[in-house]
Amino acid sequence: MRPFPLRTGVRWKIAVAIAAVGALIAVTLSVVVHNAARISMLDNAREVQMERLLFAQRLYETSKPKEPRFGTKINDPALPRELDRLMRDNRRGTYVQEHRHGGPPDVWAAVPLANGDVLSLHIPFADRSAKIMGDLDRALVIGSVSVVFGGCALGVLIGGRLSRRLRKAAVAAGRVARATRTCGCGRRSAGSYGTRPTTWRGRSTP
């Protein structure tokens, strides 16, 4: 038993093509927007973390006895290596530490002290920021799905109009071809009944 061949018309081919292009554009834009928003929010979190740490540093250096406050630590053994290298160069900095098991990253800030110690602070990425990112992702997914369905509808509409025009053009071309064949047959028939030239022999007069 031969399998039934799958036939797709011009309308559905155009609809699929437009939907595929729309899906590709929507996914690309969604990834770009997601990454840009995440980077922006992490940059803001790093700036806020550094401001908190500098405030805690001023309190630490002016307080007697000296003790870290606001969750800061002196010479934290969990300090990331990237920040440890900055501290050796006597430079302050921030760092976003991702976790292998997933979950929100930790935002670090560290400053070197005059006595050679390192004052650092780290907190998880804010839950509110994570909620905002989740809402943004959901909005991007809904927008992408809407773009795909809209592209399908637009493709069906454009494909329907184009297929009707192509059918009309094909019908008109068929009529022209039939008319041309008919005229050609008529010319060939008329030529078959043409007259042949007749030669007359003249008589000589005595």
PDB file of C-alpha atoms in Angstrom:
ATOM      1  CA  MET A   1       0.000   0.000   0.000  1.00  0.00           C
ATOM      2  CA  ARG A   2       1.521   3.307  -1.094  1.00  0.00           C
ATOM      3  CA  PRO A   3       1.539   6.108   1.507  1.00  0.00           C
ATOM      4  CA  PHE A   4      -0.736   9.040   0.815  1.00  0.00           C
ATOM      5  CA  PRO A   5       1.414  11.954  -0.386  1.00  0.00           C
ATOM      6  CA  LEU A   6       1.290  15.060   1.797  1.00  0.00           C
ATOM      7  CA  ARG A   7       0.408  18.054  -0.328  1.00  0.00           C
ATOM      8  CA  THR A   8       0.765  21.579   0.918  1.00  0.00           C
ATOM      9  CA  GLY A   9      -0.501  24.567  -0.957  1.00  0.00           C
ATOM     10  CA  VAL A  10       1.095  27.941  -1.397  1.00  0.00           C
ATOM     11  CA  ARG A  11      -1.024  29.379   1.408  1.00  0.00           C
ATOM     12  CA  TRP A  12       0.294  27.002   4.042  1.00  0.00           C
ATOM     13  CA  LYS A  13       3.870  27.203   2.813  1.00  0.00           C
ATOM     14  CA  ILE A  14       3.806  30.990   3.158  1.00  0.00           C
ATOM     15  CA  ALA A  15       2.120  30.724   6.565  1.00  0.00           C
ATOM     16  CA  VAL A  16       4.783  28.317   7.826  1.00  0.00           C
ATOM     17  CA  ALA A  17       7.585  30.500   6.439  1.00  0.00           C
ATOM     18  CA  ILE A  18       6.227  33.674   8.070  1.00  0.00           C
ATOM     19  CA  ALA A  19       5.590  31.860  11.352  1.00  0.00           C
ATOM     20  CA  ALA A  20       9.140  30.455  11.361  1.00  0.00           C
ATOM     21  CA  VAL A  21      10.682  33.860  10.689  1.00  0.00           C
ATOM     22  CA  GLY A  22       8.453  35.464  13.330  1.00  0.00           C
ATOM     23  CA  ALA A  23       9.382  32.791  15.883  1.00  0.00           C
ATOM     24  CA  LEU A  24      13.092  33.242  15.177  1.00  0.00           C
ATOM     25  CA  ILE A  25      12.865  37.018  15.569  1.00  0.00           C
ATOM     26  CA  ALA A  26      10.738  36.734  18.722  1.00  0.00           C
ATOM     27  CA  VAL A  27      13.111  34.249  20.378  1.00  0.00           C
ATOM     28  CA  THR A  28      16.161  36.334  19.468  1.00  0.00           C
ATOM     29  CA  LEU A  29      14.626  39.531  20.819  1.00  0.00           C
ATOM     30  CA  SER A  30      13.454  37.750  23.966  1.00  0.00           C
ATOM     31  CA  VAL A  31      16.951  36.450  24.696  1.00  0.00           C
ATOM     32  CA  VAL A  32      18.476  39.886  24.070  1.00  0.00           C
ATOM     33  CA  VAL A  33      15.928  41.653  26.290  1.00  0.00           C
ATOM     34  CA  HIS A  34      16.271  39.043  29.047  1.00  0.00           C
ATOM     35  CA  ASN A  35      20.065  39.266  29.116  1.00  0.00           C
ATOM     36  CA  ALA A  36      20.063  43.077  28.954  1.00  0.00           C
ATOM     37  CA  ALA A  37      17.555  43.351  31.817  1.00  0.00           C
ATOM     38  CA  ARG A  38      19.456  40.832  33.950  1.00  0.00           C
ATOM     39  CA  ILE A  39      22.788  42.569  33.389  1.00  0.00           C
ATOM     40  CA  SER A  40      21.265  45.943  34.226  1.00  0.00           C
ATOM     41  CA  MET A  41      19.700  44.668  37.442  1.00  0.00           C
ATOM     42  CA  LEU A  42      22.909  42.934  38.515  1.00  0.00           C
ATOM     43  CA  ASP A  43      24.907  46.102  37.854  1.00  0.00           C
ATOM     44  CA  ASN A  44      22.509  48.059  40.038  1.00  0.00           C
ATOM     45  CA  ALA A  45      22.773  45.394  42.754  1.00  0.00           C
ATOM     46  CA  ARG A  46      26.580  45.589  42.647  1.00  0.00           C
ATOM     47  CA  GLU A  47      26.510  49.382  43.002  1.00  0.00           C
ATOM     48  CA  VAL A  48      24.131  49.175  45.974  1.00  0.00           C
ATOM     49  CA  GLN A  49      26.280  46.472  47.546  1.00  0.00           C
ATOM     50  CA  MET A  50      29.402  48.613  47.245  1.00  0.00           C
ATOM     51  CA  GLU A  51      27.636  51.620  48.797  1.00  0.00           C
ATOM     52  CA  ARG A  52      26.552  49.486  51.745  1.00  0.00           C
ATOM     53  CA  LEU A  53      30.053  48.140  52.186  1.00  0.00           C
ATOM     54  CA  LEU A  54      31.657  51.608  52.094  1.00  0.00           C
ATOM     55  CA  PHE A  55      29.207  52.796  54.729  1.00  0.00           C
ATOM     56  CA  ALA A  56      30.029  49.755  56.861  1.00  0.00           C
ATOM     57  CA  GLN A  57      33.735  50.435  56.335  1.00  0.00           C
ATOM     58  CA  ARG A  58      33.430  53.969  57.679  1.00  0.00           C
ATOM     59  CA  LEU A  59      31.626  52.679  60.763  1.00  0.00           C
ATOM     60  CA  TYR A  60      34.190  49.939  61.238  1.00  0.00           C
ATOM     61  CA  GLU A  61      37.150  52.288  61.031  1.00  0.00           C
ATOM     62  CA  THR A  62      35.622  54.840  63.431  1.00  0.00           C
ATOM     63  CA  SER A  63      34.146  52.432  65.971  1.00  0.00           C
ATOM     64  CA  LYS A  64      35.979  51.331  69.085  1.00  0.00           C
ATOM     65  CA  PRO A  65      36.360  48.466  69.532  1.00  0.00           C
ATOM     66  CA  LYS A  66      36.386  47.721  65.836  1.00  0.00           C
ATOM     67  CA  GLU A  67      33.828  45.164  64.789  1.00  0.00           C
ATOM     68  CA  PRO A  68      32.156  44.562  61.408  1.00  0.00           C
ATOM     69  CA  ARG A  69      28.495  45.443  61.096  1.00  0.00           C
ATOM     70  CA  PHE A  70      25.587  44.988  58.677  1.00  0.00           C
ATOM     71  CA  GLY A  71      26.660  41.453  57.831  1.00  0.00           C
ATOM     72  CA  THR A  72      30.194  42.370  56.764  1.00  0.00           C
ATOM     73  CA  LYS A  73      33.101  40.045  57.528  1.00  0.00           C
ATOM     74  CA  ILE A  74      36.845  40.427  57.986  1.00  0.00           C
ATOM     75  CA  ASN A  75      39.006  38.129  55.845  1.00  0.00           C
ATOM     76  CA  ASP A  76      36.066  35.936  54.816  1.00  0.00           C
ATOM     77  CA  PRO A  77      37.468  32.537  53.710  1.00  0.00           C
ATOM     78  CA  ALA A  78      34.626  32.220  51.160  1.00  0.00           C
ATOM     79  CA  LEU A  79      35.817  35.317  49.299  1.00  0.00           C
ATOM     80  CA  PRO A  80      35.893  34.534  45.550  1.00  0.00           C
ATOM     81  CA  ARG A  81      39.308  34.264  43.953  1.00  0.00           C
ATOM     82  CA  GLU A  82      38.516  37.089  41.539  1.00  0.00           C
ATOM     83  CA  LEU A  83      38.034  39.496  44.444  1.00  0.00           C
ATOM     84  CA  ASP A  84      41.035  38.075  46.281  1.00  0.00           C
ATOM     85  CA  ARG A  85      43.254  39.045  43.346  1.00  0.00           C
ATOM     86  CA  LEU A  86      41.859  42.595  43.455  1.00  0.00           C
ATOM     87  CA  MET A  87      42.519  42.834  47.177  1.00  0.00           C
ATOM     88  CA  ARG A  88      46.150  41.868  46.639  1.00  0.00           C
ATOM     89  CA  ASP A  89      46.430  44.776  44.218  1.00  0.00           C
ATOM     90  CA  ASN A  90      44.876  47.010  46.886  1.00  0.00           C
ATOM     91  CA  ARG A  91      41.745  47.588  44.791  1.00  0.00           C
ATOM     92  CA  ARG A  92      38.112  47.366  45.819  1.00  0.00           C
ATOM     93  CA  GLY A  93      35.563  45.623  43.661  1.00  0.00           C
ATOM     94  CA  THR A  94      32.311  43.706  43.269  1.00  0.00           C
ATOM     95  CA  TYR A  95      31.583  40.228  41.928  1.00  0.00           C
ATOM     96  CA  VAL A  96      28.518  38.176  41.008  1.00  0.00           C
ATOM     97  CA  GLN A  97      28.972  34.552  42.062  1.00  0.00           C
ATOM     98  CA  GLU A  98      26.811  31.997  40.262  1.00  0.00           C
ATOM     99  CA  HIS A  99      25.920  28.678  41.908  1.00  0.00           C
ATOM    100  CA  ARG A 100      26.232  25.329  40.178  1.00  0.00           C
ATOM    101  CA  HIS A 101      23.040  24.026  41.756  1.00  0.00           C
ATOM    102  CA  GLY A 102      21.093  27.020  40.456  1.00  0.00           C
ATOM    103  CA  GLY A 103      19.219  29.605  42.410  1.00  0.00           C
ATOM    104  CA  PRO A 104      19.863  33.333  42.706  1.00  0.00           C
ATOM    105  CA  PRO A 105      23.543  34.362  42.534  1.00  0.00           C
ATOM    106  CA  ASP A 106      25.434  36.034  45.369  1.00  0.00           C
ATOM    107  CA  VAL A 107      26.476  39.661  44.966  1.00  0.00           C
ATOM    108  CA  TRP A 108      29.853  40.327  46.582  1.00  0.00           C
ATOM    109  CA  ALA A 109      31.654  43.558  47.477  1.00  0.00           C
ATOM    110  CA  ALA A 110      35.071  43.812  49.082  1.00  0.00           C
ATOM    111  CA  VAL A 111      37.486  46.601  50.078  1.00  0.00           C
ATOM    112  CA  PRO A 112      41.064  46.406  51.397  1.00  0.00           C
ATOM    113  CA  LEU A 113      41.709  48.007  54.780  1.00  0.00           C
ATOM    114  CA  ALA A 114      44.738  50.004  55.839  1.00  0.00           C
ATOM    115  CA  ASN A 115      46.021  47.199  58.112  1.00  0.00           C
ATOM    116  CA  GLY A 116      45.992  44.659  55.267  1.00  0.00           C
ATOM    117  CA  ASP A 117      42.686  43.010  56.185  1.00  0.00           C
ATOM    118  CA  VAL A 118      39.787  42.654  53.768  1.00  0.00           C
ATOM    119  CA  LEU A 119      36.263  43.776  54.615  1.00  0.00           C
ATOM    120  CA  SER A 120      33.630  42.048  52.502  1.00  0.00           C
ATOM    121  CA  LEU A 121      29.887  41.708  52.220  1.00  0.00           C
ATOM    122  CA  HIS A 122      27.782  39.308  50.171  1.00  0.00           C
ATOM    123  CA  ILE A 123      24.046  38.735  49.921  1.00  0.00           C
ATOM    124  CA  PRO A 124      21.876  36.722  47.520  1.00  0.00           C
ATOM    125  CA  PHE A 125      20.366  38.474  44.546  1.00  0.00           C
ATOM    126  CA  ALA A 126      17.201  40.193  45.770  1.00  0.00           C
ATOM    127  CA  ASP A 127      14.026  38.109  45.665  1.00  0.00           C
ATOM    128  CA  ARG A 128      12.181  41.118  44.335  1.00  0.00           C
ATOM    129  CA  SER A 129      14.595  41.352  41.425  1.00  0.00           C
ATOM    130  CA  ALA A 130      14.199  37.641  40.743  1.00  0.00           C
ATOM    131  CA  LYS A 131      10.397  38.103  40.742  1.00  0.00           C
ATOM    132  CA  ILE A 132      10.721  40.969  38.280  1.00  0.00           C
ATOM    133  CA  MET A 133      12.854  38.793  36.012  1.00  0.00           C
ATOM    134  CA  GLY A 134      10.274  36.022  36.239  1.00  0.00           C
ATOM    135  CA  ASP A 135       7.474  38.419  35.286  1.00  0.00           C
ATOM    136  CA  LEU A 136       9.586  39.726  32.414  1.00  0.00           C
ATOM    137  CA  ASP A 137      10.247  36.195  31.138  1.00  0.00           C
ATOM    138  CA  ARG A 138       6.549  35.365  31.238  1.00  0.00           C
ATOM    139  CA  ALA A 139       5.727  38.550  29.322  1.00  0.00           C
ATOM    140  CA  LEU A 140       8.378  37.697  26.730  1.00  0.00           C
ATOM    141  CA  VAL A 141       6.993  34.174  26.309  1.00  0.00           C
ATOM    142  CA  ILE A 142       3.445  35.472  25.873  1.00  0.00           C
ATOM    143  CA  GLY A 143       4.666  38.068  23.375  1.00  0.00           C
ATOM    144  CA  SER A 144       6.621  35.449  21.408  1.00  0.00           C
ATOM    145  CA  VAL A 145       3.620  33.108  21.212  1.00  0.00           C
ATOM    146  CA  SER A 146       1.426  36.016  20.087  1.00  0.00           C
ATOM    147  CA  VAL A 147       3.930  36.904  17.374  1.00  0.00           C
ATOM    148  CA  VAL A 148       3.971  33.299  16.115  1.00  0.00           C
ATOM    149  CA  PHE A 149       0.165  33.033  15.979  1.00  0.00           C
ATOM    150  CA  GLY A 150      -0.107  36.467  14.390  1.00  0.00           C
ATOM    151  CA  GLY A 151       2.485  35.443  11.810  1.00  0.00           C
ATOM    152  CA  CYS A 152       0.510  32.291  11.030  1.00  0.00           C
ATOM    153  CA  ALA A 153      -2.707  34.255  10.545  1.00  0.00           C
ATOM    154  CA  LEU A 154      -0.944  36.834   8.388  1.00  0.00           C
ATOM    155  CA  GLY A 155       0.706  34.081   6.352  1.00  0.00           C
ATOM    156  CA  VAL A 156      -2.627  32.355   5.730  1.00  0.00           C
ATOM    157  CA  LEU A 157      -4.151  35.663   4.624  1.00  0.00           C
ATOM    158  CA  ILE A 158      -1.286  36.599   2.315  1.00  0.00           C
ATOM    159  CA  GLY A 159      -0.963  33.050   1.029  1.00  0.00           C
ATOM    160  CA  GLY A 160      -4.673  32.889   0.242  1.00  0.00           C
ATOM    161  CA  ARG A 161      -4.569  36.077  -1.785  1.00  0.00           C
ATOM    162  CA  LEU A 162      -1.393  35.046  -3.565  1.00  0.00           C
ATOM    163  CA  SER A 163      -2.715  31.577  -4.375  1.00  0.00           C
ATOM    164  CA  ARG A 164      -5.924  33.074  -5.831  1.00  0.00           C
ATOM    165  CA  ARG A 165      -3.889  35.381  -8.023  1.00  0.00           C
ATOM    166  CA  LEU A 166      -1.699  32.502  -9.135  1.00  0.00           C
ATOM    167  CA  ARG A 167      -4.764  30.410 -10.002  1.00  0.00           C
ATOM    168  CA  LYS A 168      -6.229  33.275 -12.023  1.00  0.00           C
ATOM    169  CA  ALA A 169      -2.922  33.750 -13.811  1.00  0.00           C
ATOM    170  CA  ALA A 170      -2.740  30.020 -14.537  1.00  0.00           C
ATOM    171  CA  VAL A 171      -6.296  29.991 -15.920  1.00  0.00           C
ATOM    172  CA  ALA A 172      -5.536  33.005 -18.114  1.00  0.00           C
ATOM    173  CA  ALA A 173      -2.310  31.406 -19.345  1.00  0.00           C
ATOM    174  CA  GLY A 174      -4.212  28.205 -20.158  1.00  0.00           C
ATOM    175  CA  ARG A 175      -6.762  30.125 -22.183  1.00  0.00           C
ATOM    176  CA  VAL A 176      -4.036  31.901 -24.121  1.00  0.00           C
ATOM    177  CA  ALA A 177      -2.284  28.596 -24.802  1.00  0.00           C
ATOM    178  CA  ARG A 178      -5.503  26.968 -26.035  1.00  0.00           C
ATOM    179  CA  ALA A 179      -6.275  29.961 -28.237  1.00  0.00           C
ATOM    180  CA  THR A 180      -2.761  29.841 -29.661  1.00  0.00           C
ATOM    181  CA  ARG A 181      -3.058  26.126 -30.456  1.00  0.00           C
ATOM    182  CA  THR A 182      -6.440  26.685 -32.089  1.00  0.00           C
ATOM    183  CA  CYS A 183      -5.114  29.469 -34.303  1.00  0.00           C
ATOM    184  CA  GLY A 184      -2.113  27.372 -35.265  1.00  0.00           C
ATOM    185  CA  CYS A 185      -4.318  24.447 -36.293  1.00  0.00           C
ATOM    186  CA  GLY A 186      -6.484  26.774 -38.395  1.00  0.00           C
ATOM    187  CA  ARG A 187      -3.487  28.157 -40.228  1.00  0.00           C
ATOM    188  CA  ARG A 188      -2.153  24.679 -40.931  1.00  0.00           C
ATOM    189  CA  SER A 189      -5.569  23.511 -42.276  1.00  0.00           C
ATOM    190  CA  ALA A 190      -5.926  26.497 -44.544  1.00  0.00           C
ATOM    191  CA  GLY A 191      -2.465  25.974 -45.969  1.00  0.00           C
ATOM    192  CA  SER A 192      -3.171  22.341 -46.860  1.00  0.00           C
ATOM    193  CA  TYR A 193      -5.883  23.357 -49.309  1.00  0.00           C
ATOM    194  CA  GLY A 194      -3.802  25.946 -51.172  1.00  0.00           C
ATOM    195  CA  THR A 195      -3.597  25.998 -55.010  1.00  0.00           C
ATOM    196  CA  ARG A 196      -0.602  24.969 -56.939  1.00  0.00           C
ATOM    197  CA  PRO A 197       0.643  27.121 -59.815  1.00  0.00           C
ATOM    198  CA  THR A 198      -0.408  25.905 -63.294  1.00  0.00           C
ATOM    199  CA  THR A 199       1.875  26.151 -66.345  1.00  0.00           C
ATOM    200  CA  TRP A 200       0.393  26.814 -69.762  1.00  0.00           C
ATOM    201  CA  ARG A 201       2.170  25.858 -72.887  1.00  0.00           C
ATOM    202  CA  GLY A 202       1.847  28.406 -75.608  1.00  0.00           C
ATOM    203  CA  ARG A 203       0.935  27.427 -79.124  1.00  0.00           C
ATOM    204  CA  SER A 204       2.990  28.598 -82.057  1.00  0.00           C
ATOM    205  CA  THR A 205       1.149  30.235 -84.966  1.00  0.00           C
ATOM    206  CA  PRO A 206       2.207  29.192 -88.427  1.00  0.00           C
TER     207      PRO A 206
END
